[in-house]
């Protein structure tokens, strides 16, 4: 099933997982998925070499298992920066053969240790290529605070419009910690004539290291109440985890009330956190 169909019925709730590191056995992700199985997200997406890492070879295998063994709709992330057109065609064949209908088409994070391929410069090039080679539901990434490389928010939204026009039918945002950025972004994209569903990407922040990485990678704004929470609990991991969960739930309650199309939960492969958030919000999104 194409995940865009879910938005016609309700506010969507999806989960994101990532493949285990190369040094960890593949089974670690399946024990995570075993625990997520009792929850009922509308779909689960699987990252591919996020952060420019090379642990991407298992993405399609995991996405296929989510679809065929766990019987959730799955989304395969596909970043193109280090792929040739032939690589993409091979990936599309594997995706198709496994009955996966949904692809998050990305440019990908630039890894300074890898010289990028030149077949695709932007995600919109990949979107057009996928559209040409199959009947997939194509999802795109977007950035409420602007993509860190973009010249301006206006320029970024102009590029987003080109990406959607190339064949994207739903969008998922980068994480944000201040919902006001999301509401302003939602207005701006509507004014730009972008009218596909937008899922809000929510990452429960549960330790200080995670924040430092996030700020350096995505340049996300840290609100004062968030900084105070971190300062108060940074040396108490359990309290920090619980505060991070509560913060994410608070964001989701506000987003749900303000008519968000969906919530995409970055689970960090942590079933405990996914379960706590799911239990707190699933009735709100189903209402
Ligand atoms: P693009 O849409 O190509 O945009 C990148 C930059 O180029 C922006 O500044 C944009 O304004 C600009 N731009 C776009 N088109 C043009 C154009 N035609 N001309 C000039 N400038 C242009 N990365 C991974 O490696 N693996 C993952 O699994 C992964 N999952 C993600 C999931 C989500 C929900 C999100 C939000 C991001 C994810 N990323 C992942 C990160 C993503 O790959 C990076 O943020 C990357 O830097 C940009 O990817 P994009 O697809 O948004 O690129």
Short mmCIF file of C-alpha atoms and ligand atoms in Angstrom, two decimals:
data_model
loop_
_atom_site.label_atom_id
_atom_site.label_comp_id
_atom_site.label_asym_id
_atom_site.label_seq_id
_atom_site.Cartn_x
_atom_site.Cartn_y
_atom_site.Cartn_z
CA UNK A 1 0.00 0.00 0.00
CA UNK A 2 1.15 3.52 -0.72
CA UNK A 3 1.58 5.33 2.61
CA UNK A 4 0.08 8.55 1.20
CA UNK A 5 -3.30 6.80 1.40
CA UNK A 6 -3.16 6.81 5.22
CA UNK A 7 -3.43 10.60 5.34
CA UNK A 8 -6.89 10.44 3.81
CA UNK A 9 -8.24 8.72 6.93
CA UNK A 10 -6.43 10.10 9.97
CA UNK A 11 -3.42 11.84 11.43
CA UNK A 12 -0.63 9.40 10.61
CA UNK A 13 1.85 7.94 13.10
CA UNK A 14 5.01 6.42 11.66
CA UNK A 15 8.27 5.13 13.15
CA UNK A 16 11.80 5.36 11.86
CA UNK A 17 14.49 2.76 12.58
CA UNK A 18 18.06 2.41 11.39
CA UNK A 19 20.12 -0.66 10.44
CA UNK A 20 22.51 -1.92 13.11
CA UNK A 21 26.16 -0.87 12.85
CA UNK A 22 28.32 -3.08 10.62
CA UNK A 23 29.88 -4.60 13.72
CA UNK A 24 26.50 -5.58 15.23
CA UNK A 25 24.47 -8.58 14.09
CA UNK A 26 21.38 -7.90 11.95
CA UNK A 27 19.29 -9.71 14.58
CA UNK A 28 19.54 -6.69 16.90
CA UNK A 29 17.11 -4.79 14.67
CA UNK A 30 14.72 -7.74 14.60
CA UNK A 31 14.56 -7.85 18.38
CA UNK A 32 13.71 -4.12 18.28
CA UNK A 33 11.02 -4.80 15.68
CA UNK A 34 9.67 -7.71 17.76
CA UNK A 35 9.07 -5.21 20.54
CA UNK A 36 7.57 -2.59 18.24
CA UNK A 37 5.22 -5.20 16.81
CA UNK A 38 2.68 -4.76 19.62
CA UNK A 39 2.30 -1.09 18.69
CA UNK A 40 0.41 -0.04 15.61
CA UNK A 41 2.28 2.60 13.65
CA UNK A 42 0.86 3.22 10.18
CA UNK A 43 4.27 2.47 8.69
CA UNK A 44 7.93 2.05 9.57
CA UNK A 45 10.77 3.61 7.59
CA UNK A 46 14.38 2.41 7.49
CA UNK A 47 17.30 4.79 7.10
CA UNK A 48 20.13 4.23 4.65
CA UNK A 49 23.62 5.40 5.56
CA UNK A 50 22.23 8.35 7.57
CA UNK A 51 24.91 10.82 8.62
CA UNK A 52 26.94 9.79 5.57
CA UNK A 53 27.85 6.47 7.22
CA UNK A 54 28.32 3.29 5.27
CA UNK A 55 26.00 0.99 7.25
CA UNK A 56 23.51 0.99 4.40
CA UNK A 57 23.69 -2.51 2.99
CA UNK A 58 20.91 -3.82 5.23
CA UNK A 59 18.29 -1.15 4.59
CA UNK A 60 16.41 -2.95 1.85
CA UNK A 61 16.57 -6.31 3.64
CA UNK A 62 15.12 -4.77 6.81
CA UNK A 63 12.45 -2.82 4.89
CA UNK A 64 11.46 -6.06 3.11
CA UNK A 65 11.14 -7.88 6.43
CA UNK A 66 9.05 -5.08 7.93
CA UNK A 67 6.67 -5.47 5.02
CA UNK A 68 6.62 -9.24 4.63
CA UNK A 69 7.42 -10.67 8.07
CA UNK A 70 6.07 -7.99 10.43
CA UNK A 71 3.31 -6.94 8.05
CA UNK A 72 3.70 -3.20 8.49
CA UNK A 73 3.88 -0.92 5.49
CA UNK A 74 7.54 -0.03 5.04
CA UNK A 75 9.45 2.85 3.53
CA UNK A 76 13.00 2.42 2.23
CA UNK A 77 15.18 5.53 2.51
CA UNK A 78 17.28 5.99 -0.62
CA UNK A 79 19.98 8.70 -0.61
CA UNK A 80 21.50 9.28 -4.04
CA UNK A 81 24.67 11.27 -3.43
CA UNK A 82 26.95 8.21 -3.62
CA UNK A 83 24.89 6.20 -6.12
CA UNK A 84 25.04 5.88 -9.89
CA UNK A 85 21.91 5.52 -12.01
CA UNK A 86 22.71 1.81 -12.29
CA UNK A 87 22.89 1.49 -8.51
CA UNK A 88 19.49 3.16 -8.22
CA UNK A 89 17.97 0.89 -10.86
CA UNK A 90 19.27 -2.15 -8.95
CA UNK A 91 17.84 -0.79 -5.70
CA UNK A 92 14.48 -0.11 -7.37
CA UNK A 93 14.37 -3.70 -8.64
CA UNK A 94 15.04 -5.08 -5.15
CA UNK A 95 12.44 -2.73 -3.66
CA UNK A 96 9.87 -3.77 -6.27
CA UNK A 97 10.65 -7.51 -5.95
CA UNK A 98 10.03 -7.30 -2.20
CA UNK A 99 6.66 -5.65 -2.59
CA UNK A 100 7.82 -2.34 -1.06
CA UNK A 101 5.87 0.56 -2.56
CA UNK A 102 7.31 3.53 -0.69
CA UNK A 103 10.65 5.31 -1.02
CA UNK A 104 12.01 8.31 0.88
CA UNK A 105 14.07 9.88 -1.90
CA UNK A 106 17.01 11.80 -0.49
CA UNK A 107 20.14 13.51 -1.63
CA UNK A 108 21.92 12.13 1.45
CA UNK A 109 24.39 13.48 3.94
CA UNK A 110 27.75 14.36 2.46
CA UNK A 111 30.56 12.21 3.84
CA UNK A 112 33.90 14.07 3.54
CA UNK A 113 35.68 10.72 3.12
CA UNK A 114 33.70 9.74 0.02
CA UNK A 115 33.82 11.50 -3.36
CA UNK A 116 30.17 11.91 -4.41
CA UNK A 117 28.91 10.36 -7.64
CA UNK A 118 27.73 12.87 -10.21
CA UNK A 119 24.58 11.16 -11.55
CA UNK A 120 22.27 12.91 -9.05
CA UNK A 121 22.99 16.35 -7.59
CA UNK A 122 19.75 16.93 -5.70
CA UNK A 123 16.96 14.79 -4.31
CA UNK A 124 14.67 16.21 -7.00
CA UNK A 125 16.86 14.50 -9.67
CA UNK A 126 16.34 11.18 -7.90
CA UNK A 127 12.59 11.80 -7.54
CA UNK A 128 12.25 12.38 -11.31
CA UNK A 129 14.37 9.27 -12.02
CA UNK A 130 12.29 7.05 -9.71
CA UNK A 131 9.08 8.44 -11.20
CA UNK A 132 10.37 7.49 -14.65
CA UNK A 133 11.25 3.93 -13.61
CA UNK A 134 8.34 2.69 -11.54
CA UNK A 135 5.05 3.22 -9.79
CA UNK A 136 6.34 4.08 -6.30
CA UNK A 137 4.99 6.41 -3.66
CA UNK A 138 7.78 8.96 -3.28
CA UNK A 139 8.37 10.81 -0.03
CA UNK A 140 10.67 13.84 0.36
CA UNK A 141 12.54 15.41 3.28
CA UNK A 142 11.95 19.00 4.37
CA UNK A 143 13.39 21.41 6.92
CA UNK A 144 11.21 23.71 9.06
CA UNK A 145 14.29 25.71 10.09
CA UNK A 146 15.77 25.60 6.58
CA UNK A 147 18.32 23.11 5.25
CA UNK A 148 21.75 24.01 6.68
CA UNK A 149 23.26 24.42 3.18
CA UNK A 150 20.50 26.59 1.75
CA UNK A 151 21.10 30.27 1.03
CA UNK A 152 17.82 31.29 2.64
CA UNK A 153 14.47 29.87 3.74
CA UNK A 154 12.92 31.28 0.56
CA UNK A 155 15.49 29.52 -1.60
CA UNK A 156 15.00 26.28 0.33
CA UNK A 157 11.21 26.39 -0.11
CA UNK A 158 11.65 27.19 -3.80
CA UNK A 159 13.81 24.05 -4.10
CA UNK A 160 11.27 22.06 -2.09
CA UNK A 161 8.57 23.08 -4.54
CA UNK A 162 10.74 21.78 -7.40
CA UNK A 163 11.16 18.49 -5.55
CA UNK A 164 7.43 18.10 -4.94
CA UNK A 165 6.65 19.01 -8.56
CA UNK A 166 9.10 16.30 -9.69
CA UNK A 167 6.83 13.67 -8.10
CA UNK A 168 6.82 13.76 -4.28
CA UNK A 169 3.45 12.94 -2.72
CA UNK A 170 4.23 13.41 0.99
CA UNK A 171 6.91 15.13 3.06
CA UNK A 172 8.61 14.37 6.36
CA UNK A 173 10.39 17.06 8.34
CA UNK A 174 13.75 17.14 9.97
CA UNK A 175 13.41 17.07 13.75
CA UNK A 176 12.60 20.36 15.49
CA UNK A 177 12.21 21.19 19.17
CA UNK A 178 10.12 24.34 18.87
CA UNK A 179 6.75 23.77 17.20
CA UNK A 180 6.52 27.41 16.14
CA UNK A 181 9.12 26.71 13.43
CA UNK A 182 6.85 23.99 12.08
CA UNK A 183 3.72 26.20 12.03
CA UNK A 184 5.56 29.03 10.25
CA UNK A 185 7.02 26.54 7.78
CA UNK A 186 3.59 25.03 7.14
CA UNK A 187 2.22 28.47 6.24
CA UNK A 188 5.16 29.26 3.97
CA UNK A 189 4.94 26.00 2.02
CA UNK A 190 1.19 26.48 1.60
CA UNK A 191 1.84 29.97 0.19
CA UNK A 192 4.39 28.42 -2.17
CA UNK A 193 1.65 26.15 -3.53
CA UNK A 194 2.94 22.94 -1.92
CA UNK A 195 -0.10 21.01 -0.79
CA UNK A 196 1.04 17.45 -0.05
CA UNK A 197 0.73 16.05 3.52
CA UNK A 198 3.59 16.96 5.84
CA UNK A 199 4.58 14.69 8.72
CA UNK A 200 6.34 16.33 11.64
CA UNK A 201 9.56 14.53 12.55
CA UNK A 202 9.82 14.19 16.32
CA UNK A 203 12.96 12.98 18.02
CA UNK A 204 12.76 12.26 21.75
CA UNK A 205 16.06 13.57 23.03
CA UNK A 206 17.29 11.37 25.83
CA UNK A 207 20.94 12.22 26.32
CA UNK A 208 23.36 15.10 25.95
CA UNK A 209 25.58 13.41 23.35
CA UNK A 210 22.56 12.99 21.07
CA UNK A 211 21.84 16.74 21.26
CA UNK A 212 25.39 17.73 20.49
CA UNK A 213 25.38 15.52 17.40
CA UNK A 214 21.99 16.84 16.32
CA UNK A 215 22.99 20.48 16.65
CA UNK A 216 26.18 19.94 14.65
CA UNK A 217 24.43 17.90 11.95
CA UNK A 218 21.14 19.77 11.50
CA UNK A 219 21.61 23.13 13.22
CA UNK A 220 18.32 22.73 15.07
CA UNK A 221 17.31 25.57 17.42
CA UNK A 222 17.29 24.65 21.13
CA UNK A 223 14.49 26.47 23.02
CA UNK A 224 15.23 27.85 26.48
CA UNK A 225 12.94 25.36 28.24
CA UNK A 226 14.76 22.53 26.48
CA UNK A 227 18.19 23.84 27.50
CA UNK A 228 16.98 24.13 31.09
CA UNK A 229 15.68 20.57 31.01
CA UNK A 230 19.04 19.30 29.74
CA UNK A 231 20.96 21.22 32.38
CA UNK A 232 18.73 19.91 35.15
CA UNK A 233 18.85 16.22 34.23
CA UNK A 234 22.04 15.68 32.21
CA UNK A 235 23.72 13.72 35.03
CA UNK A 236 20.70 11.55 35.77
CA UNK A 237 20.14 9.28 32.75
CA UNK A 238 16.76 7.91 33.83
CA UNK A 239 15.37 11.35 34.67
CA UNK A 240 16.83 12.67 31.37
CA UNK A 241 15.16 9.87 29.43
CA UNK A 242 11.80 10.51 31.09
CA UNK A 243 12.08 14.27 30.57
CA UNK A 244 12.96 13.69 26.88
CA UNK A 245 9.90 11.48 26.45
CA UNK A 246 7.66 14.04 28.21
CA UNK A 247 9.05 16.82 26.00
CA UNK A 248 8.31 14.84 22.82
CA UNK A 249 4.79 14.00 24.04
CA UNK A 250 4.18 17.68 24.79
CA UNK A 251 5.25 18.60 21.24
CA UNK A 252 2.99 15.92 19.75
CA UNK A 253 -0.09 16.92 21.80
CA UNK A 254 0.27 20.48 20.52
CA UNK A 255 0.85 19.36 16.92
CA UNK A 256 -2.12 16.98 17.01
CA UNK A 257 -4.39 19.71 18.35
CA UNK A 258 -3.19 22.06 15.61
CA UNK A 259 -4.13 19.61 12.89
CA UNK A 260 -0.76 18.15 11.90
CA UNK A 261 -1.01 15.64 9.02
CA UNK A 262 1.13 13.12 10.86
CA UNK A 263 3.92 12.40 13.32
CA UNK A 264 7.10 10.63 12.24
CA UNK A 265 8.83 9.35 15.36
CA UNK A 266 12.58 8.92 15.22
CA UNK A 267 12.65 5.88 17.53
CA UNK A 268 16.46 5.65 17.73
CA UNK A 269 15.82 1.87 17.74
CA UNK A 270 14.69 2.22 21.36
CA UNK A 271 11.43 0.26 21.83
CA UNK A 272 10.93 1.54 25.40
CA UNK A 273 10.83 5.15 24.23
CA UNK A 274 8.65 4.34 21.20
CA UNK A 275 6.21 2.45 23.41
CA UNK A 276 5.92 5.22 26.03
CA UNK A 277 5.28 7.84 23.36
CA UNK A 278 2.91 5.61 21.43
CA UNK A 279 0.83 4.91 24.55
CA UNK A 280 0.65 8.62 25.37
CA UNK A 281 -0.44 9.84 21.94
CA UNK A 282 -2.04 7.20 19.75
CA UNK A 283 -5.60 8.00 20.86
CA UNK A 284 -5.04 11.70 20.14
CA UNK A 285 -3.94 10.96 16.57
CA UNK A 286 -6.72 8.47 15.98
CA UNK A 287 -9.39 10.92 17.25
P1 LIG B 1 17.75 18.11 -1.31
O1 LIG B 1 16.27 18.16 -1.43
O2 LIG B 1 18.53 17.85 -2.55
O3 LIG B 1 18.23 19.49 -0.66
C1 LIG B 1 19.59 19.64 -0.22
C2 LIG B 1 20.02 21.10 -0.36
O4 LIG B 1 20.11 21.43 -1.76
C3 LIG B 1 19.02 22.11 0.23
O5 LIG B 1 19.78 23.17 0.76
C4 LIG B 1 18.20 22.56 -0.97
O6 LIG B 1 17.66 23.86 -0.77
C5 LIG B 1 19.23 22.51 -2.08
N1 LIG B 1 18.67 22.21 -3.39
C6 LIG B 1 17.74 21.25 -3.66
N2 LIG B 1 17.46 21.22 -4.97
C7 LIG B 1 18.24 22.18 -5.55
C8 LIG B 1 18.43 22.65 -6.88
N3 LIG B 1 17.75 22.09 -7.89
N4 LIG B 1 19.33 23.64 -7.10
C9 LIG B 1 20.03 24.19 -6.09
N5 LIG B 1 19.89 23.80 -4.79
C10 LIG B 1 19.02 22.81 -4.53
N6 LIG B 1 20.33 11.03 5.04
C11 LIG B 1 20.87 9.82 4.73
O7 LIG B 1 22.02 9.77 4.26
N7 LIG B 1 20.16 8.67 4.95
C12 LIG B 1 18.90 8.66 5.45
O8 LIG B 1 18.30 7.59 5.64
C13 LIG B 1 18.29 9.91 5.78
N8 LIG B 1 17.03 9.98 6.24
C14 LIG B 1 16.44 11.21 6.43
C15 LIG B 1 15.11 11.29 6.83
C16 LIG B 1 14.48 12.52 7.02
C17 LIG B 1 13.02 12.57 7.42
C18 LIG B 1 15.23 13.73 6.83
C19 LIG B 1 14.58 15.06 7.06
C20 LIG B 1 16.56 13.66 6.45
C21 LIG B 1 17.19 12.43 6.24
N9 LIG B 1 18.51 12.33 5.83
C22 LIG B 1 19.08 11.10 5.54
C23 LIG B 1 19.35 13.53 5.74
C24 LIG B 1 19.40 14.15 4.34
O9 LIG B 1 19.98 13.26 3.42
C25 LIG B 1 20.24 15.42 4.45
O10 LIG B 1 19.56 16.38 5.20
C26 LIG B 1 20.76 16.01 3.14
O11 LIG B 1 21.71 17.02 3.49
C27 LIG B 1 19.69 16.66 2.27
O12 LIG B 1 18.86 15.73 1.70
P2 LIG B 1 17.54 16.16 0.89
O13 LIG B 1 17.00 14.95 0.32
O14 LIG B 1 16.70 17.04 1.71
O15 LIG B 1 18.26 17.05 -0.27
#
